[in-house]
JSON list of C-alpha atoms in Angstrom, two decimals:
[
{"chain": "A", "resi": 1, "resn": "UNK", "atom": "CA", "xyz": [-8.01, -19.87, -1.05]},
{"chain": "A", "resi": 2, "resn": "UNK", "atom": "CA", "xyz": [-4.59, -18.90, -0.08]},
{"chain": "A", "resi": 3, "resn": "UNK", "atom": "CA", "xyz": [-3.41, -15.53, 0.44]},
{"chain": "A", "resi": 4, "resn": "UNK", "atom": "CA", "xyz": [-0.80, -13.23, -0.04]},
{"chain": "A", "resi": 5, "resn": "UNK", "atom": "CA", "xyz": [2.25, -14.96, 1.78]},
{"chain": "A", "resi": 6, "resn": "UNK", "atom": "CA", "xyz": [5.26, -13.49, 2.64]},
{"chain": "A", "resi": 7, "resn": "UNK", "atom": "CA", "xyz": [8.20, -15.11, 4.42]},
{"chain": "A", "resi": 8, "resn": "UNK", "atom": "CA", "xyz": [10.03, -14.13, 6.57]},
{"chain": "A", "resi": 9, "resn": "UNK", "atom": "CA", "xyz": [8.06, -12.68, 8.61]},
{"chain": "A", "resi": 10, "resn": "UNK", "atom": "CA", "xyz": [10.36, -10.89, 10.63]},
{"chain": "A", "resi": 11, "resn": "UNK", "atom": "CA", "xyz": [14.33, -10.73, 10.00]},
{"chain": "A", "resi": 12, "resn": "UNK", "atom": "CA", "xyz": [17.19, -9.01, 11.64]},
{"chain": "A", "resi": 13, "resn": "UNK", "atom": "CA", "xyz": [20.77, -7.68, 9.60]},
{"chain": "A", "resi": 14, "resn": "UNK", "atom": "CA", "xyz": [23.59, -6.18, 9.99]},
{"chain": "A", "resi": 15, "resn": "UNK", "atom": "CA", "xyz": [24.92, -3.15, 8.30]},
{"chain": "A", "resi": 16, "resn": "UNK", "atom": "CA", "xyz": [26.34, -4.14, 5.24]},
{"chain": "A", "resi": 17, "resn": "UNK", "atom": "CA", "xyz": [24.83, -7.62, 5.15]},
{"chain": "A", "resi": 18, "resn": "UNK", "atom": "CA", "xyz": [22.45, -8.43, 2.12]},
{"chain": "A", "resi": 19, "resn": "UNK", "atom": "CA", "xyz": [18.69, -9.92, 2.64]},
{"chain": "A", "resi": 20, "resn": "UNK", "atom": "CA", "xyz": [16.01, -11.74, 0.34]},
{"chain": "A", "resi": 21, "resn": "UNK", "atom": "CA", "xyz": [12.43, -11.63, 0.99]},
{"chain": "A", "resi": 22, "resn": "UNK", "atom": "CA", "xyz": [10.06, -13.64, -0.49]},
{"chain": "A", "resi": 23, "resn": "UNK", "atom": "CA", "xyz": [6.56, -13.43, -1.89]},
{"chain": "A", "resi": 24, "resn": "UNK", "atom": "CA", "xyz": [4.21, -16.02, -2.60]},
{"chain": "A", "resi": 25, "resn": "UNK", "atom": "CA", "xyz": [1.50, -14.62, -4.57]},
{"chain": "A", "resi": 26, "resn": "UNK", "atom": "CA", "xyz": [-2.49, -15.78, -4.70]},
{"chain": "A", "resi": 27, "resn": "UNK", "atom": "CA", "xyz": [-2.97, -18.47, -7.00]},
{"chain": "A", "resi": 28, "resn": "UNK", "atom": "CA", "xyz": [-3.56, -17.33, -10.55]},
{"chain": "A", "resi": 29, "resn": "UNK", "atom": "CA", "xyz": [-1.99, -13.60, -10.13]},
{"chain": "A", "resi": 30, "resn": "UNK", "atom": "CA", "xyz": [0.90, -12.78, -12.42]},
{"chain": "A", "resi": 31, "resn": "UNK", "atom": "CA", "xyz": [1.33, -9.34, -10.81]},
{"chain": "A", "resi": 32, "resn": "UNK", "atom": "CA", "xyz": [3.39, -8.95, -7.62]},
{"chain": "A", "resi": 33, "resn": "UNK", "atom": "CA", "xyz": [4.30, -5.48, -6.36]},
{"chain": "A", "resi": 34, "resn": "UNK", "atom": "CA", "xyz": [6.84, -4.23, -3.51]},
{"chain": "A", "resi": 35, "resn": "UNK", "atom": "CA", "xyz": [6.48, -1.87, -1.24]},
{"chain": "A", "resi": 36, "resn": "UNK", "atom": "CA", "xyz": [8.05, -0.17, 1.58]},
{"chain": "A", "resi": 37, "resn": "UNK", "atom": "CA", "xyz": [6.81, 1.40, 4.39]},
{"chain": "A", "resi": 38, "resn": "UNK", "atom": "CA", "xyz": [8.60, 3.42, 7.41]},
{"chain": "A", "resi": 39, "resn": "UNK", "atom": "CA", "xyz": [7.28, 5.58, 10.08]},
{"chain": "A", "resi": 40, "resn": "UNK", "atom": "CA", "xyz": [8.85, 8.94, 8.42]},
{"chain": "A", "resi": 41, "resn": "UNK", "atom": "CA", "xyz": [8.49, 8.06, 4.50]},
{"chain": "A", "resi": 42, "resn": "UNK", "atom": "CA", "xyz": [5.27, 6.10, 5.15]},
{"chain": "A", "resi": 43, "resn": "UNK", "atom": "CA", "xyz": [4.54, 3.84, 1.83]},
{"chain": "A", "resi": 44, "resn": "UNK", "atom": "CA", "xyz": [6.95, 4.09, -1.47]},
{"chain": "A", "resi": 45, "resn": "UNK", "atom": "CA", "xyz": [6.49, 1.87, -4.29]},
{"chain": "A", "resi": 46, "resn": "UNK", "atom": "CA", "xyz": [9.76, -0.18, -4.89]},
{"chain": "A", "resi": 47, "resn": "UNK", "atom": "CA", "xyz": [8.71, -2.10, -8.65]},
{"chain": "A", "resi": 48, "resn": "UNK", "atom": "CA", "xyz": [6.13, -4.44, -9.87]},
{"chain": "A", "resi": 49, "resn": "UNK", "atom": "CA", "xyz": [6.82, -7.51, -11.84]},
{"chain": "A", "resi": 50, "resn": "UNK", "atom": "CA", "xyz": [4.21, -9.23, -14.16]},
{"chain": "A", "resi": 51, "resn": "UNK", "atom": "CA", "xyz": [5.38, -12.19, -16.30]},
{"chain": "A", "resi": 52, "resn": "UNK", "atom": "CA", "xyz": [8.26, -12.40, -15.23]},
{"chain": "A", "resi": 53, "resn": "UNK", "atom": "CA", "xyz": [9.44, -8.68, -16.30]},
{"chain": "A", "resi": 54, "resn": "UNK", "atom": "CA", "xyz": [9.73, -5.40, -14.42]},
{"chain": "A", "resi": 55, "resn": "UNK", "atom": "CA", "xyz": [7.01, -3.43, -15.88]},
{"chain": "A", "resi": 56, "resn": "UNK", "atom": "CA", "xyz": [7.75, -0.37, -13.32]},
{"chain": "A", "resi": 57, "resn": "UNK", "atom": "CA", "xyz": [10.06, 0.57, -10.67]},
{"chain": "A", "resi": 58, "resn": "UNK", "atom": "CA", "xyz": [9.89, 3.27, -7.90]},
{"chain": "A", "resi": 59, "resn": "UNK", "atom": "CA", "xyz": [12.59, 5.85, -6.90]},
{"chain": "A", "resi": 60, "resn": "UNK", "atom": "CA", "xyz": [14.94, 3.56, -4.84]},
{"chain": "A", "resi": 61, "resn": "UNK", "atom": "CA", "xyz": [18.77, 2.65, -5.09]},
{"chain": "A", "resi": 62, "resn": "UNK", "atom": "CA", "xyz": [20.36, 0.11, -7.14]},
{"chain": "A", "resi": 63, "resn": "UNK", "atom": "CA", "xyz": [20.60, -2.09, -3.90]},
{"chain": "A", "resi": 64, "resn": "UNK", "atom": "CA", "xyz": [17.11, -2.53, -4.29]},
{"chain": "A", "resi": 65, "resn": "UNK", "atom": "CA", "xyz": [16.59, -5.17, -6.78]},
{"chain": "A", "resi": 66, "resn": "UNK", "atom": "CA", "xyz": [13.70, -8.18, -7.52]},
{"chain": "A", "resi": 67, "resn": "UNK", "atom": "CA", "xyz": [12.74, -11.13, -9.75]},
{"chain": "A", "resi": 68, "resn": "UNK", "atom": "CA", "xyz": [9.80, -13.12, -10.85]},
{"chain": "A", "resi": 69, "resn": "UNK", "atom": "CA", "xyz": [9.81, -16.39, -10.77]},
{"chain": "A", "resi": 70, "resn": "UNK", "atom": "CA", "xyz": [7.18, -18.73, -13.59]},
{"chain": "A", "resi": 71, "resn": "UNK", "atom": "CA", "xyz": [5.21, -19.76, -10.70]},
{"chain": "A", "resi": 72, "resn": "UNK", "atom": "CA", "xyz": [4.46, -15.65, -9.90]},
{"chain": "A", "resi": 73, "resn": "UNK", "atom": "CA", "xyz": [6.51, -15.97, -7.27]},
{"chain": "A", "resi": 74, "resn": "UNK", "atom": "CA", "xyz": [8.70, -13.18, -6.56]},
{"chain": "A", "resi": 75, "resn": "UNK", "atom": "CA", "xyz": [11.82, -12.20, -4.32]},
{"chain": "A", "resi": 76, "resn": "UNK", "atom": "CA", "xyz": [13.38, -8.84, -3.50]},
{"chain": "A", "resi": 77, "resn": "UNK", "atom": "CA", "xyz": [16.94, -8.24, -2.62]},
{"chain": "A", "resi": 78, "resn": "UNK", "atom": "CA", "xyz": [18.61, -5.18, -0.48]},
{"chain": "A", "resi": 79, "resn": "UNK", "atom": "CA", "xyz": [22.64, -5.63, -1.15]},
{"chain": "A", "resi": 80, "resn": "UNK", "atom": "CA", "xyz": [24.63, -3.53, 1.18]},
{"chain": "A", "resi": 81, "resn": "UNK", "atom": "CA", "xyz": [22.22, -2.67, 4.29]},
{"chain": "A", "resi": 82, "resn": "UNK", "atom": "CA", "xyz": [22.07, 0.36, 5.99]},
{"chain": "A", "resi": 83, "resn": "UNK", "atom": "CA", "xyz": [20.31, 1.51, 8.67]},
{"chain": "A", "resi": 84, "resn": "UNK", "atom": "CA", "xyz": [17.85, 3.29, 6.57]},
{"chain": "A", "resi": 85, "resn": "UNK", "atom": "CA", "xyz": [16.19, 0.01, 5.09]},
{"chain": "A", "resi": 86, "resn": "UNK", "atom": "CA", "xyz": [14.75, -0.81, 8.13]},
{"chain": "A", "resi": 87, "resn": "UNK", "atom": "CA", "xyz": [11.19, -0.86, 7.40]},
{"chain": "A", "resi": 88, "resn": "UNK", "atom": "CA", "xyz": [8.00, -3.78, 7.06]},
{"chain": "A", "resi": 89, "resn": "UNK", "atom": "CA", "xyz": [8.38, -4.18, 3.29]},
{"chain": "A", "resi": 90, "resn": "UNK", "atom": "CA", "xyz": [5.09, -5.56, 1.60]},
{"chain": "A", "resi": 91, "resn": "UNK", "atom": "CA", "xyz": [3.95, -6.86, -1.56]},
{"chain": "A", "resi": 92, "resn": "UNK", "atom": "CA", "xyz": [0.74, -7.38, -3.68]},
{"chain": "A", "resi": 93, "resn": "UNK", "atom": "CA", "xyz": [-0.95, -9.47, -6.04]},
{"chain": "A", "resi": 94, "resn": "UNK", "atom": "CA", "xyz": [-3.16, -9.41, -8.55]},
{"chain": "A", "resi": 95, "resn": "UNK", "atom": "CA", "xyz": [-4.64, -11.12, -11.32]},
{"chain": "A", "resi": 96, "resn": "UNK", "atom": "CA", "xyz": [-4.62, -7.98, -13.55]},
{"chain": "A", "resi": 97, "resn": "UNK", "atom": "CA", "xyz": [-1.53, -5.34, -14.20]},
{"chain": "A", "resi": 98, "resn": "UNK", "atom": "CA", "xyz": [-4.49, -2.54, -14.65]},
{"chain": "A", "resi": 99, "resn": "UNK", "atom": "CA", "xyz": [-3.42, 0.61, -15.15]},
{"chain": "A", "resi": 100, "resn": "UNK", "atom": "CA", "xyz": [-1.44, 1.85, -12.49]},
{"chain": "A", "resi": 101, "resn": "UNK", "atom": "CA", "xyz": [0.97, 0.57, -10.38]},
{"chain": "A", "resi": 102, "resn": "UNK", "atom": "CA", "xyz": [-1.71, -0.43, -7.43]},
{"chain": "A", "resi": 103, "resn": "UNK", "atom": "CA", "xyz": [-4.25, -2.62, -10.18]},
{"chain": "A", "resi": 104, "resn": "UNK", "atom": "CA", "xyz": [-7.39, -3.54, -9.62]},
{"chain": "A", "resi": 105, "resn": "UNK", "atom": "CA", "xyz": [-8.36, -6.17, -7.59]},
{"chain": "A", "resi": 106, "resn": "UNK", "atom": "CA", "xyz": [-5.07, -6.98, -5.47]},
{"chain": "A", "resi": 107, "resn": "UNK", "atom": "CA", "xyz": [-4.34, -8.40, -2.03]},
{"chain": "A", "resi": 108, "resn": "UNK", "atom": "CA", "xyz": [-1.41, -7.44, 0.07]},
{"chain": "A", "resi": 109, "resn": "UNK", "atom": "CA", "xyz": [0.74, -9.57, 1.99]},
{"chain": "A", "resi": 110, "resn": "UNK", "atom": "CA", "xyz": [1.19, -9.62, 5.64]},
{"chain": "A", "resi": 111, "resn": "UNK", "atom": "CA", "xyz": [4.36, -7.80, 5.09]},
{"chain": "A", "resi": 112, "resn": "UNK", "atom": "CA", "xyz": [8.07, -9.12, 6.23]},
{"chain": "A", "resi": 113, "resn": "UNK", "atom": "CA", "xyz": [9.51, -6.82, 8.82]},
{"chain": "A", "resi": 114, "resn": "UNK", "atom": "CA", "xyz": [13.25, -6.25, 8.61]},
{"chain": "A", "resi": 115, "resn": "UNK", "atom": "CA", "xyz": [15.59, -4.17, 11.01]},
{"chain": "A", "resi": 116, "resn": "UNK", "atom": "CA", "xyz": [19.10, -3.32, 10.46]},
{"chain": "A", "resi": 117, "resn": "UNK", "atom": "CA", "xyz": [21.56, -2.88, 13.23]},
{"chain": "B", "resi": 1, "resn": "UNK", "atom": "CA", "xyz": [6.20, 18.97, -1.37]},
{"chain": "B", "resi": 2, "resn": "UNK", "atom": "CA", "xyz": [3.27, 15.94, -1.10]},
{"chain": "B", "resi": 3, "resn": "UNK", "atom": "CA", "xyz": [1.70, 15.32, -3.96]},
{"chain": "B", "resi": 4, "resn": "UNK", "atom": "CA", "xyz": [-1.15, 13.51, -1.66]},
{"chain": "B", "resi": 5, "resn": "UNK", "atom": "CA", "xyz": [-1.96, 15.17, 1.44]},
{"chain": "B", "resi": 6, "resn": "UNK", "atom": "CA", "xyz": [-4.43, 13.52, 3.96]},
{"chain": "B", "resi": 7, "resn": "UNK", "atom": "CA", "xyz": [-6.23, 15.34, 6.68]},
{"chain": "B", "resi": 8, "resn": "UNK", "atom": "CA", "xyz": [-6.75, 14.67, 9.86]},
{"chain": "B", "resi": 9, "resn": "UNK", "atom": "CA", "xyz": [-3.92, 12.73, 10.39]},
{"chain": "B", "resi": 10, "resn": "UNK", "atom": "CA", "xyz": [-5.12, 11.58, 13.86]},
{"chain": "B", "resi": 11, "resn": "UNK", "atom": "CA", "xyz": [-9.30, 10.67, 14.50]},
{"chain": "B", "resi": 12, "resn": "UNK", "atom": "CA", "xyz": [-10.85, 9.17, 17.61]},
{"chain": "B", "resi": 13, "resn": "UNK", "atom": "CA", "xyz": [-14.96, 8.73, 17.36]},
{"chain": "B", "resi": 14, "resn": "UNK", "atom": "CA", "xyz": [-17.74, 7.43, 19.68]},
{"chain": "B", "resi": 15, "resn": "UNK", "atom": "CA", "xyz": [-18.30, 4.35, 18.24]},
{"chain": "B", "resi": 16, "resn": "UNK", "atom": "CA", "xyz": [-21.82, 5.50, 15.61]},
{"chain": "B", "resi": 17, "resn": "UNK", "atom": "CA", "xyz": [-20.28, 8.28, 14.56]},
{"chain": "B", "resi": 18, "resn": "UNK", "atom": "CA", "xyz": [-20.38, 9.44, 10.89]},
{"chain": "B", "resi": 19, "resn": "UNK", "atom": "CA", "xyz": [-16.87, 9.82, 10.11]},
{"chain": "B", "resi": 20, "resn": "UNK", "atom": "CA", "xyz": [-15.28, 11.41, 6.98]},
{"chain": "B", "resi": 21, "resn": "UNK", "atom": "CA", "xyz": [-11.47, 11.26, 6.06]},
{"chain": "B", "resi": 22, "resn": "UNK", "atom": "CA", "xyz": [-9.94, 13.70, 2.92]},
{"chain": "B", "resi": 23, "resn": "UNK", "atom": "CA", "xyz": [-7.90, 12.92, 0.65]},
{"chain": "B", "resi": 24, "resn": "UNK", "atom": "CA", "xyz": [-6.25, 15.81, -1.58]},
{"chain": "B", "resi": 25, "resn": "UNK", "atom": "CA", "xyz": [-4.16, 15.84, -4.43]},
{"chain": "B", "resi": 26, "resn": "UNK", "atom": "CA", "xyz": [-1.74, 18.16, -6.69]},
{"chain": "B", "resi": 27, "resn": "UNK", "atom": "CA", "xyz": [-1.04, 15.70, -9.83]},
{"chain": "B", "resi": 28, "resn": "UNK", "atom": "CA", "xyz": [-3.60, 14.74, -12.60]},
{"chain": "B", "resi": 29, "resn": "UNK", "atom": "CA", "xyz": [-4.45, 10.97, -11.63]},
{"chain": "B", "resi": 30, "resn": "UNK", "atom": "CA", "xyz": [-6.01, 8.02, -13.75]},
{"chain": "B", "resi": 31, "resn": "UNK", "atom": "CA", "xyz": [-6.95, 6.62, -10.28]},
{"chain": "B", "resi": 32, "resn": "UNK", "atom": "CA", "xyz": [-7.11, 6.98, -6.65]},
{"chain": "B", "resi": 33, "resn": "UNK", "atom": "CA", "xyz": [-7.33, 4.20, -4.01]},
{"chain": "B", "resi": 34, "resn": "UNK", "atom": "CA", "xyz": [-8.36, 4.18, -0.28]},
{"chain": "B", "resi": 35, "resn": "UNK", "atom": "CA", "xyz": [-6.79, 1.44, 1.70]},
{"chain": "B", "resi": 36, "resn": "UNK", "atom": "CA", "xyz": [-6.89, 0.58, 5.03]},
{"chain": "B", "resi": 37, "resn": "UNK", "atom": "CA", "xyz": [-4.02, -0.94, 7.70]},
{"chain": "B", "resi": 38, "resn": "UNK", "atom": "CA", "xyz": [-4.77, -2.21, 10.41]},
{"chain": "B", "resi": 39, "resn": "UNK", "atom": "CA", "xyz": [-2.24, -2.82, 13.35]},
{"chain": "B", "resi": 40, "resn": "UNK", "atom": "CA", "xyz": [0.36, -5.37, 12.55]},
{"chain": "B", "resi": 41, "resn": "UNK", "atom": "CA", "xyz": [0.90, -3.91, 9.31]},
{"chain": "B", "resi": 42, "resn": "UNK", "atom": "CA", "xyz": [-1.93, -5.99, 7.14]},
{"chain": "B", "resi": 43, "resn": "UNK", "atom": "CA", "xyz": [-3.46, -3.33, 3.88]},
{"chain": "B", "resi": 44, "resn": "UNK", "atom": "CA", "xyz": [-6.50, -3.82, 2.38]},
{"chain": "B", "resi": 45, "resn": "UNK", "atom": "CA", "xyz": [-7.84, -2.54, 0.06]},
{"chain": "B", "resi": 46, "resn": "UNK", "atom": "CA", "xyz": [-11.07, -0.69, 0.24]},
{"chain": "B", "resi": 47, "resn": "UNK", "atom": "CA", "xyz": [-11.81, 1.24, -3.04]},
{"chain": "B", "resi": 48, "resn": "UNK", "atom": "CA", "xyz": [-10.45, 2.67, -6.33]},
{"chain": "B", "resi": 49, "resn": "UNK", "atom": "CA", "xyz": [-12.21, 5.28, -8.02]},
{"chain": "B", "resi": 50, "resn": "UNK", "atom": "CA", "xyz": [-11.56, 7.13, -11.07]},
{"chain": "B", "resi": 51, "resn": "UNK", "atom": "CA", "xyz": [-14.65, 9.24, -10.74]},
{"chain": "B", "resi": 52, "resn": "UNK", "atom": "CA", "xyz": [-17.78, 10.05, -9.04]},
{"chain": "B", "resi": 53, "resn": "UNK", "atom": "CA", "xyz": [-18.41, 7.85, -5.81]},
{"chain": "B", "resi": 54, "resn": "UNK", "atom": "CA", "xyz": [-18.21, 3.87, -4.34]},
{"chain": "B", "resi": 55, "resn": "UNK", "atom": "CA", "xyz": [-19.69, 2.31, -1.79]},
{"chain": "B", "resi": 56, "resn": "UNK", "atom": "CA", "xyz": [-19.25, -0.74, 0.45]},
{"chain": "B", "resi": 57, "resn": "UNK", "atom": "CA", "xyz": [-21.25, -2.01, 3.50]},
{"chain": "B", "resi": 58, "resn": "UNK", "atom": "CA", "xyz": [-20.58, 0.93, 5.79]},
{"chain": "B", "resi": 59, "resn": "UNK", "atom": "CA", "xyz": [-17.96, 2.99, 3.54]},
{"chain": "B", "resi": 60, "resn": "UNK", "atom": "CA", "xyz": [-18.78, 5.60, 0.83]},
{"chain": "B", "resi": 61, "resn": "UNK", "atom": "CA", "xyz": [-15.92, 7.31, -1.36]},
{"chain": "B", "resi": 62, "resn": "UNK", "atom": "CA", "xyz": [-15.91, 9.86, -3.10]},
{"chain": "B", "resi": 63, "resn": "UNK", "atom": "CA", "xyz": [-13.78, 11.55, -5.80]},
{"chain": "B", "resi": 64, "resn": "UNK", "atom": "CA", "xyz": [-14.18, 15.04, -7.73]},
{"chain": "B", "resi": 65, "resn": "UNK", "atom": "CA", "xyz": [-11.54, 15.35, -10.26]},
{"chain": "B", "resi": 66, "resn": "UNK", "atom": "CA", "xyz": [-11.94, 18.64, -11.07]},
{"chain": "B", "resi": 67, "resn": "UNK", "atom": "CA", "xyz": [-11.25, 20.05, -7.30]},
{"chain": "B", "resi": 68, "resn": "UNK", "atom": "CA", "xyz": [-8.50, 17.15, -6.53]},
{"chain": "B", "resi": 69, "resn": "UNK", "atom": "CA", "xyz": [-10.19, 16.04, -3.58]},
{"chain": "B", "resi": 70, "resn": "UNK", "atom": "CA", "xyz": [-11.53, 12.56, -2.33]},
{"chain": "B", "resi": 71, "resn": "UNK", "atom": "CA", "xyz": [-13.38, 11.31, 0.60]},
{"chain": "B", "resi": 72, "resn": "UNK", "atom": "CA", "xyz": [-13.84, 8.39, 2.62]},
{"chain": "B", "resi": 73, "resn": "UNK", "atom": "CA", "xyz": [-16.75, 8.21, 5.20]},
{"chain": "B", "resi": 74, "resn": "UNK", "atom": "CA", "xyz": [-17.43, 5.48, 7.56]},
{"chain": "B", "resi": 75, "resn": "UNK", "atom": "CA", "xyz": [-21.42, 5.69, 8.51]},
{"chain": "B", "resi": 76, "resn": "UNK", "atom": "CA", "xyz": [-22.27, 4.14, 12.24]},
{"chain": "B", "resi": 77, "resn": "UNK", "atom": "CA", "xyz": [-18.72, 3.90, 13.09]},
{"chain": "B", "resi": 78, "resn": "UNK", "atom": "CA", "xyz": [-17.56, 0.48, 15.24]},
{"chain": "B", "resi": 79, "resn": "UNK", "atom": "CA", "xyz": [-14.33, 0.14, 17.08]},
{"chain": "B", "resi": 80, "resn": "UNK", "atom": "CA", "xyz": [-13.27, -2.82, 14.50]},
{"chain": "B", "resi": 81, "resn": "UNK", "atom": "CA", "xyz": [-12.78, 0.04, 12.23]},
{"chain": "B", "resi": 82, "resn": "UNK", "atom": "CA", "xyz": [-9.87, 1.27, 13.94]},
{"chain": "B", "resi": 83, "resn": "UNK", "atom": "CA", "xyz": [-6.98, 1.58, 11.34]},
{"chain": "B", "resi": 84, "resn": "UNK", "atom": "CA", "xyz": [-5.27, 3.86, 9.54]},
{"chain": "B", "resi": 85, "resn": "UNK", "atom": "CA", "xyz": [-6.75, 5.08, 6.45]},
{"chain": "B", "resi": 86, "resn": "UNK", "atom": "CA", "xyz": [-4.39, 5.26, 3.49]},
{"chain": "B", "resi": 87, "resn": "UNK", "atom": "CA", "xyz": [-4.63, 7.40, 0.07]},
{"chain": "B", "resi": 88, "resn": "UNK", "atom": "CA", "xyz": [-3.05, 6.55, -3.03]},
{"chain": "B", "resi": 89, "resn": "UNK", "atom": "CA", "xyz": [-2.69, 7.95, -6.80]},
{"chain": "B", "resi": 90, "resn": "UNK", "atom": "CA", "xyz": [-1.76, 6.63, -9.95]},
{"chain": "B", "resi": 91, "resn": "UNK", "atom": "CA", "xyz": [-0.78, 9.27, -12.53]},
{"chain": "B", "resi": 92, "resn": "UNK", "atom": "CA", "xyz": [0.88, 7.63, -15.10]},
{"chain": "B", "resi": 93, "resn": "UNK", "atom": "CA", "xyz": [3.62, 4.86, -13.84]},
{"chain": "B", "resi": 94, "resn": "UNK", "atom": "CA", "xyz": [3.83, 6.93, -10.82]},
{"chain": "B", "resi": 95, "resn": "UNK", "atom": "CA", "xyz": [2.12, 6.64, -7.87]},
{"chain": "B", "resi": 96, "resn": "UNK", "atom": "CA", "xyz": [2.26, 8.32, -4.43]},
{"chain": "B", "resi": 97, "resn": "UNK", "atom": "CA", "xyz": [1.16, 7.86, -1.26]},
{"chain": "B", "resi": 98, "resn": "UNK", "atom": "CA", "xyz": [-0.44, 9.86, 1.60]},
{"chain": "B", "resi": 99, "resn": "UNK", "atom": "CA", "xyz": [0.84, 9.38, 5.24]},
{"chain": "B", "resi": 100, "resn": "UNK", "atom": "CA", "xyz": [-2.51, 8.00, 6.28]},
{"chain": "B", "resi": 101, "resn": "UNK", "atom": "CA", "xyz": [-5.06, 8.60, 8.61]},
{"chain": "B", "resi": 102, "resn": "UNK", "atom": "CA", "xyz": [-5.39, 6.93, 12.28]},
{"chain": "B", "resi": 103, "resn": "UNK", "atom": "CA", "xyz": [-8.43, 6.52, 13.51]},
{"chain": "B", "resi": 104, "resn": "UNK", "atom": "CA", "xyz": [-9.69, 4.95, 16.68]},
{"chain": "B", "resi": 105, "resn": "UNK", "atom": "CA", "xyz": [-13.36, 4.20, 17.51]},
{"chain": "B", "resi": 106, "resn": "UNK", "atom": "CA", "xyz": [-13.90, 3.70, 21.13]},
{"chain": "B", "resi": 107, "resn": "UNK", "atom": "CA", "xyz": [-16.61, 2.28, 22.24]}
]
């Protein structure tokens, strides 16, 4: 079966711009998470979306934003780029919202790498 | 302050080597997970424990609650394991992170 897909895979912005990543999750999961990951903060938890609704959201600015789609399909948006967002930015599946924010039984995504200049 | 703190942060083994990477914690948890990256950016995930210990092919982990610690070990280490090792906690709707573990195998 299909994995995780993410698209783009790689994407460059300018300062200021505003970007949309998207996250195709396995077939069957309701729950897609976000992540971000950078060589100094290594891996932060942006949100996680099951049903269509936010059911938890990490420590990050208001430009950080994301939907679900019916299909499961999901998209995060960065408004207002700066320098700092650079990063790969990652998301998971899974069929189950478990407990936590990481449930049980989820695949990650190849990731979508995105530098600002 | 890090709630998760992994040590070592760098590992290279003979490839057969019995490796073991820590994992310790300051917050009570409902779960940890081990996860691994490999270069390119690709996670999967390996375990997650809530207590006592897991194990997989090659890979045991381990958790004690009581002393905040977990363990991964890799028995008859092979350079495909080269990755970096990643911990992660759930307490509550919060979660954090360690800043991984990157081990090479050579052969």
């Amino acid at each position: 079966k299909a994995g995780v897909t993410q698209t783009p895979r790689y994407l460059i912005k300018t300062r200021g711009q505003q970007v949309t990543l998207s996250c195709s999750p396995i077939s069957g999961h309701r729950s897609v998470s976000w992540y971000q990951q950078t060589p100094g903060q290594g891996l932060q938890f942006l949100f996680e979306y099951f049903s269509e609704t936010q059911r938890n959201k990490g420590n990050f600015p208001g430009r950080f934003s994301g939907r679900q789609f019916s299909n499961s399909r999901s998209e995060m948006n960065v408004s207002t780029l700066e320098l700092g967002d650079s990063a790969l930015y990652l998301c998971a599946s899974s069929l189950l919202t478990g407990t936590g924010i990481l449930p049980y039984g989820y695949t990650f995504g190849s990731g979508t790498r995105l530098t600002v200049v | 302050k890090n709630e998760v703190e992994q040590s070592p942060q760098n590992l290279t083994a003979q490839e057969g080597e019995f490796i073991t990477i820590n994992c310790s914690y300051s917050v009570g948890i409902s779960a940890l997970h081990w996860l691994q990256q490999h270069p390119g950016g690709g996670i999967v995930s390996l375990f997650m424990l809530s207590s006592g210990k897991k194990k997989h092919g090659r890979l045991i982990a381990t958790i004690n609650i009581q002393e905040k610690h977990s363990s991964l070990h890799i028995t008859a280490s092979h350079p495909r394991d080269s990755a970096v090792y990643i911990c992660a906690v759930i307490t509550g709707n919060q979660f954090y992170f360690g800043t991984g573990t990157s081990l090479t195998v050579i052969p």
